Coordinates of C-alpha atoms in Angstrom, one line a residue:
X1 CA 0.0 0.0 0.0
X2 CA 2.8 2.4 0.9
X3 CA 4.6 1.6 -2.4
X4 CA 1.4 2.4 -4.4
X5 CA 0.9 5.8 -2.6
X6 CA 4.5 6.7 -3.3
X7 CA 4.1 5.6 -7.0
X8 CA 1.0 7.8 -7.4
X9 CA 2.8 10.7 -5.9
X10 CA 5.6 10.4 -8.4
X11 CA 3.2 10.1 -11.3
X12 CA 1.4 13.2 -10.1
X13 CA 4.6 15.2 -9.9
X14 CA 5.7 14.0 -13.3
X15 CA 2.4 15.2 -14.9
X16 CA 2.6 18.6 -13.3
X17 CA 5.4 21.1 -13.8
X18 CA 7.9 20.7 -10.9
X19 CA 11.5 21.3 -11.6
X20 CA 13.7 18.4 -12.4
X21 CA 15.6 18.8 -9.2
X22 CA 12.4 18.4 -7.1
X23 CA 11.5 15.3 -9.1
X24 CA 14.9 13.8 -8.6
X25 CA 14.8 14.6 -4.8
X26 CA 11.5 12.9 -4.4
X27 CA 12.7 9.8 -6.3
X28 CA 15.8 9.5 -4.1
X29 CA 13.6 9.8 -1.0
X30 CA 11.3 7.1 -2.3
X31 CA 14.2 4.8 -3.2
X32 CA 15.7 5.3 0.2
X33 CA 12.5 4.5 2.0
X34 CA 12.0 1.4 -0.1
X35 CA 15.5 0.1 0.8
X36 CA 14.9 0.9 4.5
X37 CA 11.6 -1.1 4.4
X38 CA 13.4 -4.0 2.7
X39 CA 16.2 -3.9 5.3
X40 CA 13.8 -3.8 8.2
X41 CA 11.8 -6.6 6.8
X42 CA 14.9 -8.7 6.5
X43 CA 15.7 -8.1 10.1
X44 CA 12.2 -8.9 11.1
X45 CA 12.4 -12.1 9.1
X46 CA 15.5 -13.1 11.0
X47 CA 13.9 -12.3 14.4
X48 CA 10.5 -13.8 13.4
X49 CA 11.8 -17.3 14.1
X50 CA 11.9 -16.4 17.8
X51 CA 8.6 -14.5 17.8
X52 CA 6.5 -16.5 15.4
X53 CA 3.3 -18.4 16.2
X54 CA 5.3 -21.7 15.9
X55 CA 7.4 -20.7 18.9
X56 CA 4.4 -20.6 21.2
X57 CA 3.4 -24.2 20.4
X58 CA 0.0 -25.8 21.0
X59 CA -2.4 -24.1 23.5
X60 CA -1.7 -24.8 27.1
X61 CA -5.1 -23.7 28.3
X62 CA -5.8 -21.3 31.2
X63 CA -2.7 -22.0 33.2
X64 CA -0.1 -19.5 34.5
X65 CA 3.6 -19.9 33.8
X66 CA 5.5 -21.2 36.9
X67 CA 8.5 -19.2 38.0
X68 CA 9.5 -20.8 41.3
X69 CA 11.4 -23.9 40.3
X70 CA 13.9 -26.3 41.8
X71 CA 15.7 -28.6 39.4
X72 CA 17.9 -31.3 41.0
X73 CA 20.7 -31.4 38.4
X74 CA 21.9 -35.0 38.6
X75 CA 25.2 -36.0 37.0
X76 CA 25.6 -37.5 33.6
X77 CA 21.9 -37.3 32.6
X78 CA 21.7 -34.5 30.0
X79 CA 21.1 -32.1 32.9
X80 CA 23.3 -29.4 31.5
X81 CA 20.9 -29.0 28.6
X82 CA 18.0 -28.8 31.0
X83 CA 19.9 -26.2 33.0
X84 CA 20.3 -24.1 29.8
X85 CA 16.5 -24.2 29.4
X86 CA 16.1 -22.8 32.9
X87 CA 18.8 -20.2 32.5
X88 CA 17.3 -18.9 29.3
X89 CA 13.8 -18.7 30.7
X90 CA 14.9 -16.9 33.8
X91 CA 17.2 -14.5 32.2
X92 CA 14.7 -13.5 29.5
X93 CA 12.1 -12.7 32.2
X94 CA 14.4 -11.1 34.8
X95 CA 14.0 -13.9 37.4
X96 CA 16.5 -14.3 40.3
X97 CA 18.6 -17.4 40.5
X98 CA 19.8 -19.2 43.6
X99 CA 23.4 -19.3 42.4
X100 CA 26.3 -21.1 44.1
X101 CA 29.2 -19.4 45.6
X102 CA 31.4 -21.3 43.1
X103 CA 30.0 -23.6 40.4
X104 CA 28.2 -26.2 42.6
X105 CA 26.0 -25.8 45.6
X106 CA 28.4 -27.3 48.1
X107 CA 28.5 -30.7 46.2
X108 CA 29.3 -33.4 47.2
X109 CA 28.3 -32.3 50.7
X110 CA 24.6 -32.2 51.5
X111 CA 23.1 -28.9 50.5
X112 CA 23.2 -26.1 52.9
X113 CA 21.2 -22.9 52.4
X114 CA 24.3 -20.7 53.1
X115 CA 25.9 -22.1 49.9
X116 CA 23.6 -19.8 47.9
X117 CA 25.1 -16.5 47.0
X118 CA 23.1 -13.6 48.5
X119 CA 21.2 -15.8 50.9
X120 CA 20.5 -13.9 54.1
X121 CA 17.9 -16.1 55.9
X122 CA 14.6 -17.7 55.0
X123 CA 12.3 -15.4 53.0
X124 CA 14.7 -12.5 53.0
X125 CA 15.3 -12.7 49.2
X126 CA 12.8 -14.0 46.7
X127 CA 14.7 -16.5 44.6
X128 CA 12.9 -18.0 41.6
X129 CA 15.1 -20.8 40.2
X130 CA 17.6 -23.1 41.8
X131 CA 19.2 -25.5 39.4
X132 CA 23.0 -26.0 39.9
X133 CA 24.5 -29.3 41.2
X134 CA 23.7 -30.2 44.7
X135 CA 23.3 -33.2 47.0
X136 CA 19.6 -32.8 47.7
X137 CA 18.4 -31.9 51.1
X138 CA 14.8 -30.5 51.0
X139 CA 14.7 -29.0 54.4
X140 CA 17.6 -26.7 53.5
X141 CA 16.2 -26.0 50.0
X142 CA 13.0 -24.8 51.6
X143 CA 14.9 -22.2 53.5
X144 CA 15.8 -20.6 50.1
X145 CA 12.8 -21.3 47.9
X146 CA 9.1 -20.5 48.7
X147 CA 7.4 -23.5 50.2
X148 CA 3.9 -22.8 48.8
X149 CA 4.4 -22.8 45.0
X150 CA 7.8 -24.1 44.1
X151 CA 7.8 -26.8 41.5
X152 CA 10.4 -29.6 42.0
X153 CA 11.7 -31.8 39.2
X154 CA 14.8 -33.8 38.2
X155 CA 16.1 -36.2 35.6
X156 CA 17.4 -39.8 35.7
X157 CA 19.3 -42.1 33.3
X158 CA 19.8 -45.8 32.8
X159 CA 22.4 -46.7 35.5
X160 CA 24.4 -48.8 33.1
X161 CA 24.8 -45.9 30.6
X162 CA 25.4 -43.6 33.5
X163 CA 28.2 -45.9 34.8
X164 CA 29.9 -45.9 31.4
X165 CA 29.7 -42.1 31.1
X166 CA 30.9 -41.6 34.7
X167 CA 33.8 -43.9 34.2
X168 CA 35.0 -42.0 31.1
X169 CA 34.5 -38.6 32.8
X170 CA 35.7 -39.3 36.4
X171 CA 38.4 -41.9 35.6
X172 CA 41.1 -39.7 37.1
X173 CA 39.0 -38.3 39.9
X174 CA 37.4 -41.3 41.6
X175 CA 40.0 -43.6 43.1
X176 CA 37.8 -46.7 42.5
X177 CA 37.8 -45.9 38.8
X178 CA 41.5 -45.0 38.7
X179 CA 42.6 -48.4 39.9
X180 CA 40.7 -50.2 37.1
X181 CA 42.2 -50.9 33.7
X182 CA 38.9 -50.4 32.1
X183 CA 35.2 -50.5 32.8
X184 CA 35.0 -54.2 32.4
X185 CA 37.8 -54.7 35.0
X186 CA 36.0 -52.4 37.4
X187 CA 32.8 -54.4 36.9
X188 CA 34.6 -57.6 37.7
X189 CA 36.4 -56.1 40.8
X190 CA 34.3 -53.2 42.0
X191 CA 34.2 -54.4 45.6
X192 CA 38.0 -54.7 45.6
X193 CA 38.6 -51.3 44.1
X194 CA 35.9 -49.4 46.0
X195 CA 36.7 -47.7 49.3
X196 CA 33.6 -45.8 50.6
X197 CA 35.9 -43.5 52.7
X198 CA 37.9 -42.3 49.6
X199 CA 37.0 -38.9 48.3
X200 CA 35.0 -38.8 45.0
X201 CA 34.2 -42.5 45.1
X202 CA 30.6 -41.6 45.3
X203 CA 30.8 -41.2 41.5
X204 CA 31.5 -45.0 41.3
X205 CA 28.3 -46.3 43.0
X206 CA 24.6 -45.5 43.0
X207 CA 25.3 -41.9 41.8
X208 CA 21.6 -41.1 41.3
X209 CA 20.8 -42.3 44.8
X210 CA 23.6 -40.1 46.1
X211 CA 22.5 -37.0 44.2
X212 CA 18.9 -37.4 45.6
X213 CA 20.4 -37.2 49.1
X214 CA 19.9 -40.9 49.9
X215 CA 22.4 -43.3 51.5
X216 CA 24.1 -44.8 48.4
X217 CA 26.1 -47.1 50.6
X218 CA 23.1 -48.9 52.0
X219 CA 22.9 -52.6 51.2
X220 CA 20.1 -53.3 48.7
X221 CA 16.8 -54.6 50.0
X222 CA 13.3 -54.2 48.6
X223 CA 12.3 -52.3 51.7
X224 CA 15.3 -49.9 51.4
X225 CA 14.7 -49.4 47.7
X226 CA 11.0 -48.6 48.1
X227 CA 11.7 -46.3 51.0
X228 CA 14.1 -44.3 48.9
X229 CA 11.7 -44.3 46.0
X230 CA 8.9 -42.9 48.2
X231 CA 11.2 -40.1 49.5
X232 CA 11.9 -39.0 45.9
X233 CA 8.1 -39.1 45.0
X234 CA 7.3 -37.0 48.1
X235 CA 9.9 -34.3 47.1
X236 CA 9.5 -34.2 43.3
X237 CA 6.5 -33.5 41.2
X238 CA 8.1 -34.7 37.9
X239 CA 11.1 -36.9 37.1
X240 CA 12.3 -36.8 33.5
X241 CA 14.1 -39.6 31.7
X242 CA 17.2 -38.8 29.8
X243 CA 16.7 -41.5 27.1
X244 CA 13.4 -39.9 26.2
X245 CA 14.5 -36.3 26.3
X246 CA 12.1 -34.8 23.8
X247 CA 9.1 -36.5 25.5
X248 CA 10.4 -35.2 28.8
X249 CA 10.6 -31.7 27.5
X250 CA 6.9 -31.8 26.4
X251 CA 5.8 -33.0 29.8
X252 CA 8.0 -30.3 31.4
X253 CA 6.5 -27.6 29.2
X254 CA 3.0 -28.5 30.2
X255 CA 3.9 -28.8 33.9
X256 CA 5.4 -25.4 33.9
X257 CA 2.9 -23.8 31.4
X258 CA 5.8 -22.5 29.2
X259 CA 5.8 -21.8 25.5
X260 CA 7.4 -24.3 23.1
X261 CA 10.5 -22.2 22.5
X262 CA 11.3 -22.2 26.2
X263 CA 12.0 -25.9 26.1
X264 CA 13.6 -26.1 22.6
X265 CA 17.3 -26.8 23.1
X266 CA 20.5 -27.9 21.5
X267 CA 22.4 -30.7 23.2
X268 CA 25.1 -29.1 25.4
X269 CA 28.3 -30.7 26.8
X270 CA 28.0 -33.5 24.3
X271 CA 31.0 -35.7 24.2
X272 CA 32.6 -37.0 21.0
X273 CA 32.5 -40.7 21.3
X274 CA 35.5 -43.0 20.7
X275 CA 35.0 -45.8 18.3
X276 CA 34.9 -49.1 20.1
X277 CA 34.1 -52.7 19.1
X278 CA 31.6 -53.2 21.8
X279 CA 30.3 -49.7 22.8
X280 CA 26.8 -50.0 24.1
X281 CA 23.8 -48.5 22.3
X282 CA 23.4 -45.9 25.0
X283 CA 26.9 -44.6 24.2
X284 CA 26.4 -44.6 20.5
X285 CA 25.1 -41.1 20.8
X286 CA 26.7 -38.1 22.5
X287 CA 26.3 -38.2 26.3
X288 CA 25.8 -35.3 28.6
X289 CA 28.7 -34.4 31.0
X290 CA 29.0 -32.4 34.2
X291 CA 31.2 -29.4 34.8
X292 CA 34.5 -28.9 36.4
X293 CA 35.3 -26.9 39.5
X294 CA 36.9 -24.1 37.5
X295 CA 36.3 -21.8 34.6
X296 CA 36.5 -22.7 30.9
X297 CA 40.2 -23.2 30.8
X298 CA 41.5 -26.3 28.9
X299 CA 44.2 -28.6 30.0
X300 CA 47.6 -28.1 28.3
X301 CA 47.8 -31.7 27.2
X302 CA 44.4 -31.7 25.5
X303 CA 42.2 -34.8 25.2
X304 CA 43.7 -38.0 26.3
X305 CA 43.2 -41.5 25.0
X306 CA 39.7 -42.7 26.1
X307 CA 39.5 -45.6 28.6
X308 CA 38.3 -49.0 27.6
X309 CA 34.5 -49.1 28.0
X310 CA 33.8 -52.5 26.5
X311 CA 31.7 -54.8 28.5
X312 CA 30.5 -58.4 28.3
X313 CA 26.9 -59.3 29.0
X314 CA 28.0 -60.7 32.3
X315 CA 29.9 -57.5 33.2
X316 CA 26.8 -55.4 32.4
X317 CA 24.8 -57.5 34.8
X318 CA 27.5 -57.0 37.5
X319 CA 27.3 -53.3 37.0
X320 CA 23.5 -53.3 37.4
X321 CA 23.8 -55.3 40.6
X322 CA 26.6 -52.9 41.8
X323 CA 24.2 -50.0 41.2
X324 CA 21.1 -51.9 42.4
X325 CA 19.6 -48.9 44.2
X326 CA 19.9 -46.7 41.1
X327 CA 18.5 -49.5 39.0
X328 CA 15.4 -49.7 41.2
X329 CA 14.9 -46.0 41.0
X330 CA 15.3 -45.9 37.3
X331 CA 12.8 -48.7 36.7
X332 CA 10.3 -47.2 39.1
X333 CA 10.4 -43.7 37.6
X334 CA 10.6 -45.0 34.0
X335 CA 7.2 -46.7 34.6
X336 CA 5.9 -43.5 36.1
X337 CA 7.1 -41.5 33.2
X338 CA 5.2 -43.6 30.7
X339 CA 2.1 -43.5 32.8
X340 CA 2.4 -39.7 32.5
X341 CA 2.8 -40.0 28.8
X342 CA -0.3 -42.2 28.6
X343 CA -2.3 -39.7 30.6
X344 CA -1.1 -37.0 28.3
X345 CA -2.1 -39.0 25.3
X346 CA 0.2 -41.0 23.0
X347 CA -1.0 -39.4 19.8
X348 CA -0.9 -35.9 21.3
X349 CA 2.7 -36.6 22.6
X350 CA 3.8 -37.8 19.1
X351 CA 2.4 -34.6 17.5
X352 CA 4.1 -32.3 20.1
X353 CA 7.4 -34.1 19.9
X354 CA 7.3 -33.7 16.1
X355 CA 6.7 -29.9 16.6
X356 CA 9.5 -29.7 19.1
X357 CA 12.0 -31.4 16.7
X358 CA 10.8 -29.3 13.8
X359 CA 11.3 -26.2 15.9
X360 CA 14.8 -27.3 16.9
X361 CA 15.7 -27.8 13.2
X362 CA 14.4 -24.3 12.4
X363 CA 16.3 -22.6 15.1
X364 CA 19.5 -24.6 14.3
X365 CA 19.1 -23.3 10.7
X366 CA 18.9 -19.8 11.9
X367 CA 21.5 -19.9 14.7
X368 CA 24.2 -22.3 13.9
X369 CA 27.1 -22.6 11.6
X370 CA 28.0 -25.9 9.9
X371 CA 24.4 -27.0 9.6
X372 CA 23.9 -27.1 13.3
X373 CA 26.4 -29.9 14.0
X374 CA 28.4 -29.7 17.2
X375 CA 32.1 -29.1 16.7
X376 CA 35.3 -29.7 18.6
X377 CA 36.2 -26.9 21.0
X378 CA 39.4 -25.8 19.3
X379 CA 37.4 -25.2 16.1
X380 CA 35.2 -22.6 17.8
X381 CA 36.5 -19.2 16.7
X382 CA 35.1 -17.4 19.7
X383 CA 37.2 -18.7 22.6
X384 CA 34.6 -17.2 25.1
X385 CA 32.1 -19.9 24.2
X386 CA 34.3 -22.9 24.1
X387 CA 33.1 -25.6 26.4
X388 CA 35.2 -26.7 29.4
X389 CA 37.3 -29.8 28.7
X390 CA 37.7 -32.5 31.4
X391 CA 38.0 -36.2 31.5
X392 CA 38.7 -38.2 28.4
X393 CA 37.6 -37.4 24.8
X394 CA 36.4 -34.1 23.5
X395 CA 33.4 -32.1 24.7
X396 CA 31.7 -30.4 21.8
X397 CA 30.2 -27.0 21.3
X398 CA 28.6 -24.8 18.7
X399 CA 29.4 -21.7 16.6
X400 CA 26.9 -19.0 15.7
X401 CA 26.1 -18.3 12.0
X402 CA 27.8 -15.0 11.0
X403 CA 25.7 -12.0 10.0
X404 CA 22.9 -12.4 12.6
X405 CA 21.3 -9.2 13.8
X406 CA 21.7 -8.3 17.4
X407 CA 18.4 -9.6 18.7
X408 CA 18.8 -12.9 16.9
X409 CA 22.4 -13.3 17.9
X410 CA 21.5 -12.7 21.5
X411 CA 18.7 -15.3 21.5
X412 CA 20.9 -17.8 19.7
X413 CA 23.9 -17.3 22.0
X414 CA 21.8 -18.1 25.0
X415 CA 21.0 -21.5 23.5
X416 CA 24.6 -22.5 22.9
X417 CA 26.4 -20.8 25.8
X418 CA 28.2 -23.4 27.9
X419 CA 27.1 -24.0 31.5
X420 CA 30.1 -22.4 33.2
X421 CA 30.1 -19.2 31.1
X422 CA 26.4 -18.8 31.4
X423 CA 26.6 -19.1 35.2
X424 CA 29.3 -16.5 35.3
X425 CA 27.2 -14.2 33.1
X426 CA 24.2 -14.5 35.3
X427 CA 26.3 -14.0 38.4
X428 CA 27.8 -10.8 37.0
X429 CA 24.3 -9.5 36.1
X430 CA 22.7 -10.5 39.4
X431 CA 25.7 -9.3 41.6
X432 CA 27.3 -6.4 39.7
X433 CA 30.5 -5.3 41.1
X434 CA 30.6 -1.8 42.5
X435 CA 32.9 0.4 40.5
X436 CA 36.3 1.0 42.1
X437 CA 36.8 4.4 43.5
X438 CA 39.2 6.6 41.6
X439 CA 42.7 6.6 43.1
X440 CA 43.8 9.8 44.7
X441 CA 46.4 11.7 42.7
X442 CA 50.0 11.5 44.0
X443 CA 50.4 15.2 43.1
X444 CA 50.3 17.3 46.4
X445 CA 47.4 19.7 46.8
X446 CA 48.3 23.2 45.8

C-alpha cells in the first residue's frame, strides 16, 4: 500500500510542472525509504523465528507460567541441557537465580542454604530458580525457595549408561575408577577397588541415589529401595528420563505452562564418542557431562586416550547389581514416566514431539554454523564460548552463524552458551561489582 501511494505521488509530480531537481529529490527519498523497508523486513524475518506463532506451540489452556522452580541437576543425565533451558527462561524474564558461591551448591556435601550466593535467611530474598549441582536436602532447599508454589523436578538415566559415562569422565577423579584398567575390569572387581571412605568414590556407585540425598552405601533390599523411591516421590512432582529427552521436554513444558520455544534446546556438553568394538547403544550417541570446578580453561595436554568401556553381557549385569539402588529408582520412575505420557495422550505426545523437533531444526538453521552440528572446542573461533574440557575425549560445542542481527544473535547465543560461562554471566548480572573508587592523585594539593 505504501509503495502504491509513493508511486501515485511520483506520477502526479511527473504530470505537473515541478522542476527536475524536485522530481529527482522525491525519487531519491522514495528509493531510500524502499531500501529501508526491505532492510527492516529482512531483520524482522530473522527475528521472526523467535517470535512466530510456531514458537508458542499448541495451546496450554488457562494456566499461569510457573517461575518458582527447583531442578535437581543430577550427574551424567543431560542435565546441562535442562539447565540451559532454565537459565534462558529466567534471564529473559528477569528472574532471580539461587546461584552457588562457586559452580556447585556445596556438592558433594549435603546442600546447605548458606551455599547460595546472596542468601540472608529464610524469606529475605525472593529466589525464583535453583538448578545447579547439589546433593539434595529438601529442608535446606525450603529455606531458600518458597514452600507454597515451588515446582520440584529432576532427571534420571539408565544406570548402566550412567556408569559408562561416569567412568569416562571421572576416571582420574574417583580412586575406584582410577585403579581399574577399564570399565570391564571395574565391573569384575568393584568391591575390591571401591573404598567408601575415599573422596570422590561416590561417582562410582549409585550416583543417582547419592544426588537425591539418599544413602548410596546402603545394602540393597526391597524395603530400602521402596523407602528411597517414596522419598523421591514426596519431594519431586516430575522426574524426567534422559533416554526420552524430547518427550520429557513436552511433559515439562505442560507442567510449567511454558511456550514451546522455552524448552527447545541444542544438546550441550555432548562428548565426542570414541569408536569401540563393543560400545553400548546408550553410548552410540553423544552423552551429557557435568562441569569442572573451575572456569572454561582447557588442560595443556588436550584430550587423552579414552578408557576401555567395552563390557561383556556378564559385566553389564554385574554393574547393574553394583548400582542396584539406582537400577530400582530408574525402573520405578521409568514406569511412572510412561504412565504420565499415557495420561497426556500417546498421539498428542507424538504430535508435540514432532513440533519440538521441527522447531529445533528451524532454530538450528537460523542460529548455527556448519548445519547445526556440534564441533570440537578448538574449532570454535570465539574462545569465550568454548566448552570446558575435562576427562577423556572431547566435549563439543557450537558456533553461531555469521551475520545475525543483534536480537537474533543474543537469543541464539543463550541457546549455545556453555554452562560455566552462562553461570558467570548470570552471576555478573545478578551481583554487579561496585565500580572501584578513583585513586587519589599523588600530586600534592596546591
